[in-house]
mmCIF file of C-alpha atoms in Angstrom:
data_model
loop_
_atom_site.group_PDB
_atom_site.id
_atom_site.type_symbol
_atom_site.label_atom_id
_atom_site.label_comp_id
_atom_site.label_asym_id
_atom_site.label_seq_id
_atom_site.Cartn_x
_atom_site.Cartn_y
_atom_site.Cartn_z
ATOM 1 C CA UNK A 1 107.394 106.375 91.190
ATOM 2 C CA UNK A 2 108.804 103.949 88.816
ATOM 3 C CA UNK A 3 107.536 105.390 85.431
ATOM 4 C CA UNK A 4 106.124 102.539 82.659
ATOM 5 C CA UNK A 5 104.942 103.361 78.685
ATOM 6 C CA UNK A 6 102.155 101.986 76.830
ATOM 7 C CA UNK A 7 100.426 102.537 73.797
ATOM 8 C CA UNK A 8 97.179 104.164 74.723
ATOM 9 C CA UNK A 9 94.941 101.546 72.220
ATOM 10 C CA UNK A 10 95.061 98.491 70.428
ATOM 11 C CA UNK A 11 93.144 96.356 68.132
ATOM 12 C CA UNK A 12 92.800 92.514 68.149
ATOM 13 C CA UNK A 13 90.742 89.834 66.352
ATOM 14 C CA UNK A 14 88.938 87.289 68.190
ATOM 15 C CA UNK A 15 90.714 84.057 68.783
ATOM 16 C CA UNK A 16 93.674 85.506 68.042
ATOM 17 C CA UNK A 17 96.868 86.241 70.022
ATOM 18 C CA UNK A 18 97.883 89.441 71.792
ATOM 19 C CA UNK A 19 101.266 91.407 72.639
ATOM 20 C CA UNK A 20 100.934 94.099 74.427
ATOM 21 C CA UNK A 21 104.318 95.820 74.832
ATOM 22 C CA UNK A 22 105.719 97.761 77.991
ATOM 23 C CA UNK A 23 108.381 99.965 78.306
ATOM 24 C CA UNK A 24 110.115 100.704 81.733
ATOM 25 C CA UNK A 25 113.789 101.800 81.006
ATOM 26 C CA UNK A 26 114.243 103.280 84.593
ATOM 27 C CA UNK A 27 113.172 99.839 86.513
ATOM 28 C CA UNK A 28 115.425 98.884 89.212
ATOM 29 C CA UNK A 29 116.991 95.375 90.085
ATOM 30 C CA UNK A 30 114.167 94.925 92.666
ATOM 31 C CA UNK A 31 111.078 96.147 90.881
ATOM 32 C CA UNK A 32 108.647 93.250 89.936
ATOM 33 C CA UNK A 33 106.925 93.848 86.676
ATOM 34 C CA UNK A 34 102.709 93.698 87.587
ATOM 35 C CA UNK A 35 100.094 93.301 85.034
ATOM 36 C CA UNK A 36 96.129 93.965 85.945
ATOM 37 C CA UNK A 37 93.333 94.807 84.003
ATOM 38 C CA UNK A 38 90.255 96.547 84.545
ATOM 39 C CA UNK A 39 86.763 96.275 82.498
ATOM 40 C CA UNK A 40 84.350 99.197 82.615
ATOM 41 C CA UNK A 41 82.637 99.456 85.651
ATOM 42 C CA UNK A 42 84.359 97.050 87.432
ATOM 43 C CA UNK A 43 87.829 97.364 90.072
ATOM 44 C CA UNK A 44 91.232 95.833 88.259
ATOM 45 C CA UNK A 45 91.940 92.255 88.425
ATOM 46 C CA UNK A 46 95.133 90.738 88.689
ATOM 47 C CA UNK A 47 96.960 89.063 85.738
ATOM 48 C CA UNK A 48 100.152 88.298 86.135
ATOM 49 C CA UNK A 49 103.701 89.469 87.967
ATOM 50 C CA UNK A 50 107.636 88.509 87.882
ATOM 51 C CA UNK A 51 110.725 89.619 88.215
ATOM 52 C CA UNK A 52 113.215 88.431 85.800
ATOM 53 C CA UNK A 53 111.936 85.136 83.885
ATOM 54 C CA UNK A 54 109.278 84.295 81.879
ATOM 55 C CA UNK A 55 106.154 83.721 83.803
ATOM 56 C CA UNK A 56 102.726 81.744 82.750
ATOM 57 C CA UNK A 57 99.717 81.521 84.001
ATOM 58 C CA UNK A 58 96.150 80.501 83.195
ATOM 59 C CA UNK A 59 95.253 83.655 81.768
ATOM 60 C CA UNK A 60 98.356 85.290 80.096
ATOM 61 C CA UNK A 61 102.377 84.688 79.709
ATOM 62 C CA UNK A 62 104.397 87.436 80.723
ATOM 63 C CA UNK A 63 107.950 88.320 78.592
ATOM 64 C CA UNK A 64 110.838 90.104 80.049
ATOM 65 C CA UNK A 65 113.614 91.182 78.089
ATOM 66 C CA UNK A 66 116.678 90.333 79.077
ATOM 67 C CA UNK A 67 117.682 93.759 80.129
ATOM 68 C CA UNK A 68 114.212 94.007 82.204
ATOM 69 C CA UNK A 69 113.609 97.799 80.421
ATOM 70 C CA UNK A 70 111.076 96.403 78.158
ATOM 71 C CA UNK A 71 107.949 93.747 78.877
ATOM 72 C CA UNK A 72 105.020 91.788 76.744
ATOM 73 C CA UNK A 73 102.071 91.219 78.392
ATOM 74 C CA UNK A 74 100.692 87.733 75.282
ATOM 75 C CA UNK A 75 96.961 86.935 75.379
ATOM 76 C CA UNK A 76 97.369 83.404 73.599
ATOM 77 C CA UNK A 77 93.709 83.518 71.983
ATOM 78 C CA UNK A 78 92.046 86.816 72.689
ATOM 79 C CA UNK A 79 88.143 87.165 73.983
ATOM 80 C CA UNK A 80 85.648 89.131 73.563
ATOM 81 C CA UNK A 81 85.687 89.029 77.766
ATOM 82 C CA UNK A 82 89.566 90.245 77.161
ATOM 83 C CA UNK A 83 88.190 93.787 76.112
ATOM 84 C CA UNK A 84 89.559 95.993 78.883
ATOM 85 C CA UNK A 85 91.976 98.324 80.259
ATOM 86 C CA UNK A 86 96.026 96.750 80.935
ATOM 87 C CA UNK A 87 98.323 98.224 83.239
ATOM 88 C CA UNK A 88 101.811 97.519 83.335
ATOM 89 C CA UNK A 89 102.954 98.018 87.037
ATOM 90 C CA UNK A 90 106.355 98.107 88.622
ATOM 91 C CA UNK A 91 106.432 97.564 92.369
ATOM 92 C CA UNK A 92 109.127 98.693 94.162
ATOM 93 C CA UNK A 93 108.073 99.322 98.009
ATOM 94 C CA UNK A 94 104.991 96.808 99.063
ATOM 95 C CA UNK A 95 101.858 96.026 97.310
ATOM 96 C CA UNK A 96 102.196 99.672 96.557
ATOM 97 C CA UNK A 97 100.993 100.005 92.871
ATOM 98 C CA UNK A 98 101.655 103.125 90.298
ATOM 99 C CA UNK A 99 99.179 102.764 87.523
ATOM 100 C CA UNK A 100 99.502 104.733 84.000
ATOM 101 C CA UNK A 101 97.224 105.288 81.691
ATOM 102 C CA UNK A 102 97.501 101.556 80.558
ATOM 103 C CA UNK A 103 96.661 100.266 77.323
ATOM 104 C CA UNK A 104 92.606 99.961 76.020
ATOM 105 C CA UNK A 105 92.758 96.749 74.134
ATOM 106 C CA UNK A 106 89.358 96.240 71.829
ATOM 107 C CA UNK A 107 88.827 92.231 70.564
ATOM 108 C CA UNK A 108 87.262 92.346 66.992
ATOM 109 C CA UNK A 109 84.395 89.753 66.604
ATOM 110 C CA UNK B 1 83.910 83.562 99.632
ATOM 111 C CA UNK B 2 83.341 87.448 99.794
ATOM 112 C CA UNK B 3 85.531 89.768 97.844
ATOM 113 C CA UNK B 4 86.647 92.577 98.825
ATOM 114 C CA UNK B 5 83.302 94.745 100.132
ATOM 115 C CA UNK B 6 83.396 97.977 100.087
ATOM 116 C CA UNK B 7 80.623 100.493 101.479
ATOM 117 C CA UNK B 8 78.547 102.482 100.218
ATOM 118 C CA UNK B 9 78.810 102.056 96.222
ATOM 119 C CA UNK B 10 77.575 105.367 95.422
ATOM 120 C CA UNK B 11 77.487 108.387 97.761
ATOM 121 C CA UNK B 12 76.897 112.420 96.955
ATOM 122 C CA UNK B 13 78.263 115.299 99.454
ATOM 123 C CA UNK B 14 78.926 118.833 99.744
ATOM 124 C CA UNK B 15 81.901 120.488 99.387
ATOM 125 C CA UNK B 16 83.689 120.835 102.534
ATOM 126 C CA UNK B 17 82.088 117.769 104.053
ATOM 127 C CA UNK B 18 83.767 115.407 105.639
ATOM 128 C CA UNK B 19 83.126 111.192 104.147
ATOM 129 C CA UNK B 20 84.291 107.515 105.459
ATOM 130 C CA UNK B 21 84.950 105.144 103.429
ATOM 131 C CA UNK B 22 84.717 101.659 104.229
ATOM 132 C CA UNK B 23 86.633 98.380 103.365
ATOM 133 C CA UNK B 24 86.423 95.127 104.045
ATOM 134 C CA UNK B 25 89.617 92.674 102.471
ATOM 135 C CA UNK B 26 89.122 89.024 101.780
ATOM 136 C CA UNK B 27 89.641 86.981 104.798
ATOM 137 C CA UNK B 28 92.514 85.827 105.888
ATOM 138 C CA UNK B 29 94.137 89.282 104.369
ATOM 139 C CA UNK B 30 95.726 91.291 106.639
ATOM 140 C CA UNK B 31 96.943 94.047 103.626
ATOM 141 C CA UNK B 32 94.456 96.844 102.786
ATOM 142 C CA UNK B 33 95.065 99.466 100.150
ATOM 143 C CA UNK B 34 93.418 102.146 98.817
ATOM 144 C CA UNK B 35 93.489 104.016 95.475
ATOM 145 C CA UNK B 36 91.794 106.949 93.786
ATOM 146 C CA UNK B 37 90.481 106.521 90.266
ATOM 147 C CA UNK B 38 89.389 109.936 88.571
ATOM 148 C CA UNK B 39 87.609 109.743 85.377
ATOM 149 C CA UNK B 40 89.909 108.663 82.145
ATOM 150 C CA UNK B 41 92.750 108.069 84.281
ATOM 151 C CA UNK B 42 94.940 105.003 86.088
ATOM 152 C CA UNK B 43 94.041 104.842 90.161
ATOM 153 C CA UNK B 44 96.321 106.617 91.975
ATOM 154 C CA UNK B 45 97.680 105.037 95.111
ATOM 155 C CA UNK B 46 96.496 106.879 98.372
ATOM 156 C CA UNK B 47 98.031 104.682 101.280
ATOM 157 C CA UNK B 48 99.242 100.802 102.112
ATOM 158 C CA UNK B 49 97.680 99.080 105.680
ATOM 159 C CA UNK B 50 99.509 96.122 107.122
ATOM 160 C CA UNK B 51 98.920 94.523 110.316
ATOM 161 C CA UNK B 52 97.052 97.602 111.286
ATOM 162 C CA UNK B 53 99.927 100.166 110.375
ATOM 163 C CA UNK B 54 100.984 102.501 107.954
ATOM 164 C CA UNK B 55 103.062 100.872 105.505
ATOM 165 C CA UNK B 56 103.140 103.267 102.637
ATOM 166 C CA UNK B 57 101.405 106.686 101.442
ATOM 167 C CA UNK B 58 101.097 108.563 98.230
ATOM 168 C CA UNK B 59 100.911 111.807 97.233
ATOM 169 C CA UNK B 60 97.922 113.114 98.489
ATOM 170 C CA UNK B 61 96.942 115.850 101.141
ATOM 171 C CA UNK B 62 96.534 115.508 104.614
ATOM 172 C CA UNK B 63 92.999 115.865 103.991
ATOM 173 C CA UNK B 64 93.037 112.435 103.451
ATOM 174 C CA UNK B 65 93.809 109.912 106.457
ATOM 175 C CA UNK B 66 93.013 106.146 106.789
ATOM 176 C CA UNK B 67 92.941 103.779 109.358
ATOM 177 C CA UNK B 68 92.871 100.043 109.734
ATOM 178 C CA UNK B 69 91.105 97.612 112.513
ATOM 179 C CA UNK B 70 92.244 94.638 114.092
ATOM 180 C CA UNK B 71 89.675 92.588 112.178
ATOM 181 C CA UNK B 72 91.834 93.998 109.033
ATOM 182 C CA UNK B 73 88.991 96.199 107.931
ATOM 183 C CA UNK B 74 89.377 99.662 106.988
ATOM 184 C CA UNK B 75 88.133 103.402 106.612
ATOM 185 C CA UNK B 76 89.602 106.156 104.261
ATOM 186 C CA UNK B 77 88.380 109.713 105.465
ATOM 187 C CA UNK B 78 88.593 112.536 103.589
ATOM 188 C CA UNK B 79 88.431 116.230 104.902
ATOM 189 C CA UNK B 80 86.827 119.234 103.524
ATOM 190 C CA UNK B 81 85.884 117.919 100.595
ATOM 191 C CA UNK B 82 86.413 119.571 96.956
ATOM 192 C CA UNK B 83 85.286 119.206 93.948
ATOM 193 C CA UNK B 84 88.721 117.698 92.211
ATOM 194 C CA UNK B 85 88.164 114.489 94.889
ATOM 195 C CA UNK B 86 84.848 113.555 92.966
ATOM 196 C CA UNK B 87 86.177 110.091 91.858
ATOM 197 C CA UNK B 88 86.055 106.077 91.995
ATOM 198 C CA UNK B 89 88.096 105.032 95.611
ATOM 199 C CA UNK B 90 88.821 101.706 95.582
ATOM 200 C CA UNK B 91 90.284 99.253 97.924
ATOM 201 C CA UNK B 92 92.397 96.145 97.325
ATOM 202 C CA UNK B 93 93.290 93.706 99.770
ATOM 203 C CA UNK B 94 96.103 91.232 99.700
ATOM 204 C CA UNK B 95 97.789 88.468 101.999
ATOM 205 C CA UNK B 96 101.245 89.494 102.496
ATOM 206 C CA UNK B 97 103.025 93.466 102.637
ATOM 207 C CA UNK B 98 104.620 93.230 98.902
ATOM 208 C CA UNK B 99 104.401 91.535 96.145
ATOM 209 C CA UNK B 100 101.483 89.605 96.318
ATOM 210 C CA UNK B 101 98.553 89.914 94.376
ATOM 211 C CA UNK B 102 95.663 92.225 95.168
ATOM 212 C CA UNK B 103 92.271 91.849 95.021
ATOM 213 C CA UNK B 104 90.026 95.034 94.048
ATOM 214 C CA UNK B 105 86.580 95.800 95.588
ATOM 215 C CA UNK B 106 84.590 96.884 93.093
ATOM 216 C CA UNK B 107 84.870 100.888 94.432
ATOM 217 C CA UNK B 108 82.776 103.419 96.110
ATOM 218 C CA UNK B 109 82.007 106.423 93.579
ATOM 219 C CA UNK B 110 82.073 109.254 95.380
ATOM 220 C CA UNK B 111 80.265 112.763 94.021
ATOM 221 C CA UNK B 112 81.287 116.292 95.197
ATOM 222 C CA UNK B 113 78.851 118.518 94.696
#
């Protein structure tokens, strides 16, 4: 399995924006980069995928460098609803998914 | 529309039962996967259903096994249960084989006792 690196915690005030940073020096030229979260309680939900460019969606941007080993999950204005658990994913084979330990982002009233 | 359903939400057994597991994806999905989620930790990736076969497996014992239906529903089974499989199984569904988004049920916690 395709191994990724987060930092196990980080802090963020409300409103404000959020990198969360992603290490996967070992991705090959096929591995999409996945990102889903997961609140307590509940199964993870999607937030965003690529490949090689830039992506943006409704509820995050994704950023991946240039030589793909690194990636930054941005929050534009963080939520109190944005407390959770992120996973940074690489899927090589299918919608076959190797979660780490992720990242437990807290959002500071 | 439904989510992803899964069935029952909470269930207890004895070691060296047998349990099923059951799954049903969005409609219209014909991708079911399933994942183990001990306490503290990432979900683990058990297997990958498509169109009814076997499309992928992790690294877990034969104990566990998993099928899918025509209707694209699905059952994990797990053998002679222990202890260490006490944990949150969930099941994500998704339209196409690979890379496509998945959709997470919201799990069935199972207790070994």
């Amino acid at each position: 399995d395709a191994k990724t690196t987060q930092p196990n915690s980080m802090e963020s005030n409300e409103e404000e924006p959020v990198h969360l940073p992603c290490n996967h020096s070992t991705i090959s030229g096929t591995d999409y980069i996945h990102w889903y979260r997961q609140l307590p309680s509940q199964g993870p939900e999607y937030v965003i995928h690529g490949l090689t460019s830039n992506v943006n969606n409704r509820m995050a941007s994704l950023a991946i460098a240039e030589d793909r080993k690194s990636s930054t999950l941005i929050l534009h204005r963080a939520t109190l609803r944005d407390a959770a658990v992120y996973y940074c994913i690489l899927q090589h084979t299918g919608n076959q998914f190797y979660f780490g330990t992720g990242t437990s982002l807290t959002v500071i009233p | 529309d439904a989510g992803v359903t899964q069935s029952p939400t909470h269930l207890i057994k004895t070691r060296g039962q047998h349990v099923t597991l059951r799954c049903s994806p969005i409609s219209g999905h014909k991708s079911v996967s399933w994942y183990q989620q001990v306490l503290g930790q990432g979900p683990q990736f058990i297997f990958q259903y498509y169109e009814k076969e076997e499309r992928g497996r992790g690294n877990f014992p034969d104990r566990f096994s998993a099928r899918q239906f025509p209707n694209y529903s699905s059952e994990l089974n797990v053998n002679a249960l222990l202890l260490g499989d006490s944990a949150l199984y969930l099941c994500a569904s998704s339209s196409g084989v690979s890379n496509t988004e998945a959709f997470f049920g919201q799990g069935t916690r199972l207790t070994v006792v």
